[in-house]
PDB file of C-alpha atoms in Angstrom:
ATOM      1  CA  MET Y1139      24.953  14.785  15.747  1.00 69.00           C
ATOM      2  CA  ALA Y1140      25.280  12.874  12.516  1.00 73.00           C
ATOM      3  CA  GLN Y1141      23.176  15.391  10.551  1.00 85.00           C
ATOM      4  CA  ILE Y1142      25.966  17.950  10.570  1.00 88.00           C
ATOM      5  CA  LEU Y1143      28.161  15.555   8.577  1.00 88.00           C
ATOM      6  CA  SER Y1144      25.967  16.061   5.525  1.00 89.00           C
ATOM      7  CA  ILE Y1145      26.250  19.830   5.969  1.00 92.00           C
ATOM      8  CA  TYR Y1146      30.042  19.469   5.827  1.00 91.00           C
ATOM      9  CA  GLY Y1147      29.752  17.819   2.421  1.00 91.00           C
ATOM     10  CA  LEU Y1148      27.357  20.519   1.237  1.00 92.00           C
ATOM     11  CA  VAL Y1149      29.735  23.294   2.304  1.00 92.00           C
ATOM     12  CA  SER Y1150      32.592  21.644   0.470  1.00 91.00           C
ATOM     13  CA  ALA Y1151      30.465  21.181  -2.669  1.00 91.00           C
ATOM     14  CA  VAL Y1152      29.328  24.808  -2.680  1.00 92.00           C
ATOM     15  CA  ILE Y1153      32.910  26.027  -2.400  1.00 90.00           C
ATOM     16  CA  MET Y1154      33.967  23.729  -5.248  1.00 89.00           C
ATOM     17  CA  SER Y1155      31.050  24.683  -7.490  1.00 89.00           C
ATOM     18  CA  ASN Y1156      32.361  28.245  -7.794  1.00 86.00           C
ATOM     19  CA  ALA Y1157      35.557  26.980  -9.461  1.00 81.00           C
ATOM     20  CA  ILE Y1158      33.972  24.571 -11.958  1.00 83.00           C
ATOM     21  CA  ARG Y1159      34.284  25.687 -15.563  1.00 81.00           C
ATOM     22  CA  GLU Y1160      33.806  24.037 -18.922  1.00 83.00           C
ATOM     23  CA  LYS Y1161      37.536  24.095 -19.630  1.00 82.00           C
ATOM     24  CA  MET Y1162      39.697  23.832 -16.563  1.00 82.00           C
ATOM     25  CA  PRO Y1163      43.073  22.227 -15.877  1.00 82.00           C
ATOM     26  CA  VAL Y1164      43.171  18.532 -15.051  1.00 84.00           C
ATOM     27  CA  TYR Y1165      45.187  19.450 -11.952  1.00 84.00           C
ATOM     28  CA  THR Y1166      42.258  21.450 -10.580  1.00 86.00           C
ATOM     29  CA  GLY Y1167      39.794  18.666 -11.335  1.00 87.00           C
ATOM     30  CA  PHE Y1168      41.846  16.049  -9.543  1.00 91.00           C
ATOM     31  CA  LEU Y1169      42.333  18.282  -6.521  1.00 91.00           C
ATOM     32  CA  GLN Y1170      38.596  18.879  -6.355  1.00 92.00           C
ATOM     33  CA  LEU Y1171      38.025  15.126  -6.576  1.00 94.00           C
ATOM     34  CA  GLY Y1172      40.509  14.615  -3.738  1.00 94.00           C
ATOM     35  CA  ALA Y1173      38.760  17.261  -1.663  1.00 94.00           C
ATOM     36  CA  GLY Y1174      35.406  15.538  -2.167  1.00 94.00           C
ATOM     37  CA  ILE Y1175      36.847  12.148  -1.298  1.00 96.00           C
ATOM     38  CA  SER Y1176      38.480  13.637   1.796  1.00 95.00           C
ATOM     39  CA  VAL Y1177      35.262  15.061   3.195  1.00 95.00           C
ATOM     40  CA  GLY Y1178      33.300  11.975   2.159  1.00 94.00           C
ATOM     41  CA  LEU Y1179      35.549   9.387   3.760  1.00 95.00           C
ATOM     42  CA  CYS Y1180      35.971  11.420   6.940  1.00 94.00           C
ATOM     43  CA  GLY Y1181      32.200  11.812   7.133  1.00 93.00           C
ATOM     44  CA  LEU Y1182      31.774   8.071   6.631  1.00 94.00           C
ATOM     45  CA  ALA Y1183      34.259   7.280   9.403  1.00 94.00           C
ATOM     46  CA  ALA Y1184      32.618   9.800  11.724  1.00 94.00           C
ATOM     47  CA  GLY Y1185      29.195   8.347  10.970  1.00 93.00           C
ATOM     48  CA  PHE Y1186      30.348   4.839  11.818  1.00 94.00           C
ATOM     49  CA  ALA Y1187      31.969   6.060  15.034  1.00 93.00           C
ATOM     50  CA  ILE Y1188      28.879   8.011  16.073  1.00 93.00           C
ATOM     51  CA  GLY Y1189      26.659   5.011  15.382  1.00 93.00           C
ATOM     52  CA  ILE Y1190      28.786   2.561  17.337  1.00 94.00           C
ATOM     53  CA  VAL Y1191      29.368   4.897  20.285  1.00 93.00           C
ATOM     54  CA  GLY Y1192      25.723   5.951  20.350  1.00 91.00           C
ATOM     55  CA  ASP Y1193      24.486   2.373  20.412  1.00 93.00           C
ATOM     56  CA  ALA Y1194      26.886   1.219  23.103  1.00 93.00           C
ATOM     57  CA  GLY Y1195      26.523   4.452  25.068  1.00 91.00           C
ATOM     58  CA  VAL Y1196      22.732   4.340  25.244  1.00 91.00           C
ATOM     59  CA  ARG Y1197      22.828   0.740  26.410  1.00 92.00           C
ATOM     60  CA  ALA Y1198      25.460   1.504  29.035  1.00 92.00           C
ATOM     61  CA  SER Y1199      23.867   4.726  30.290  1.00 90.00           C
ATOM     62  CA  ASN Y1200      20.601   2.849  30.745  1.00 89.00           C
ATOM     63  CA  GLN Y1201      22.350   0.677  33.330  1.00 92.00           C
ATOM     64  CA  GLN Y1202      24.578   3.419  34.797  1.00 91.00           C
ATOM     65  CA  PRO Y1203      23.254   7.000  34.343  1.00 87.00           C
ATOM     66  CA  ARG Y1204      26.641   8.545  35.203  1.00 91.00           C
ATOM     67  CA  LEU Y1205      27.999   7.340  31.851  1.00 90.00           C
ATOM     68  CA  TYR Y1206      25.812   9.761  29.884  1.00 90.00           C
ATOM     69  CA  VAL Y1207      28.243  12.707  30.065  1.00 92.00           C
ATOM     70  CA  GLY Y1208      31.144  10.522  28.969  1.00 90.00           C
ATOM     71  CA  MET Y1209      29.098   9.194  26.071  1.00 92.00           C
ATOM     72  CA  VAL Y1210      28.300  12.710  24.863  1.00 92.00           C
ATOM     73  CA  LEU Y1211      31.973  13.683  25.028  1.00 93.00           C
ATOM     74  CA  ILE Y1212      32.992  10.651  22.996  1.00 92.00           C
ATOM     75  CA  LEU Y1213      30.268  11.457  20.456  1.00 91.00           C
ATOM     76  CA  ILE Y1214      31.664  14.978  20.111  1.00 92.00           C
ATOM     77  CA  PHE Y1215      35.161  13.585  19.575  1.00 92.00           C
ATOM     78  CA  ALA Y1216      33.788  11.239  16.920  1.00 91.00           C
ATOM     79  CA  GLU Y1217      32.096  14.106  15.118  1.00 92.00           C
ATOM     80  CA  VAL Y1218      35.341  16.065  15.009  1.00 93.00           C
ATOM     81  CA  LEU Y1219      36.598  13.491  12.476  1.00 92.00           C
ATOM     82  CA  GLY Y1220      34.151  14.945   9.963  1.00 91.00           C
ATOM     83  CA  LEU Y1221      35.257  18.468  10.779  1.00 93.00           C
ATOM     84  CA  TYR Y1222      38.860  17.506  10.112  1.00 94.00           C
ATOM     85  CA  GLY Y1223      37.782  16.224   6.701  1.00 94.00           C
ATOM     86  CA  VAL Y1224      36.174  19.574   5.880  1.00 94.00           C
ATOM     87  CA  ILE Y1225      39.283  21.453   6.959  1.00 95.00           C
ATOM     88  CA  VAL Y1226      41.484  19.273   4.746  1.00 95.00           C
ATOM     89  CA  SER Y1227      38.983  19.644   1.909  1.00 94.00           C
ATOM     90  CA  ILE Y1228      39.016  23.443   2.145  1.00 92.00           C
ATOM     91  CA  LEU Y1229      42.812  23.461   2.191  1.00 93.00           C
ATOM     92  CA  ILE Y1230      42.906  21.297  -0.934  1.00 92.00           C
ATOM     93  CA  ILE Y1231      40.305  23.461  -2.694  1.00 90.00           C
ATOM     94  CA  THR Y1232      42.244  26.648  -2.003  1.00 88.00           C
ATOM     95  CA  LYS Y1233      45.406  25.056  -3.404  1.00 84.00           C
ATOM     96  CA  SER Y1234      43.581  23.922  -6.550  1.00 78.00           C
ATOM     97  CA  THR Y1235      43.442  27.438  -7.990  1.00 73.00           C
ATOM     98  CA  LEU Y1236      46.930  28.656  -7.062  1.00 71.00           C
ATOM     99  CA  ASP Y1237      49.636  28.803  -9.746  1.00 67.00           C
ATOM    100  CA  VAL Y1238      47.489  27.073 -12.362  1.00 65.00           C
ATOM    101  CA  THR Y1239      47.973  28.041 -15.984  1.00 65.00           C
ATOM    102  CA  GLU Y1240      44.935  28.548 -18.177  1.00 65.00           C
ATOM    103  CA  CYS Y1241      43.757  25.525 -20.155  1.00 58.00           C
ATOM    104  CA  ARG Y1242      44.042  26.235 -23.910  1.00 61.00           C
ATOM    105  CA  TYR Y1243      42.650  23.300 -25.840  1.00 56.00           C
TER     106      TYR Y1243
END
């Protein structure tokens, strides 16, 4: 489950790489930085949650097998944190190119 979190960062980076130019507005650069931080921190939080829930869930389901389904559901909810980060990142990236004047240095 945690492997998909790295794919979220890769998707965000590929979308941002299309808008990177040698001379671009500072506004666009800061929004791209914010988008990267958004997906990164949400992925970090999701990774911590998946690790903690996975550890406790495997120990608990070893003693009570009926807890396995609940553990998987909680793991899915923890992974959704990373997906929310990608959604916010994509929204920020799309706003970074709207109504931006050309940089003329």
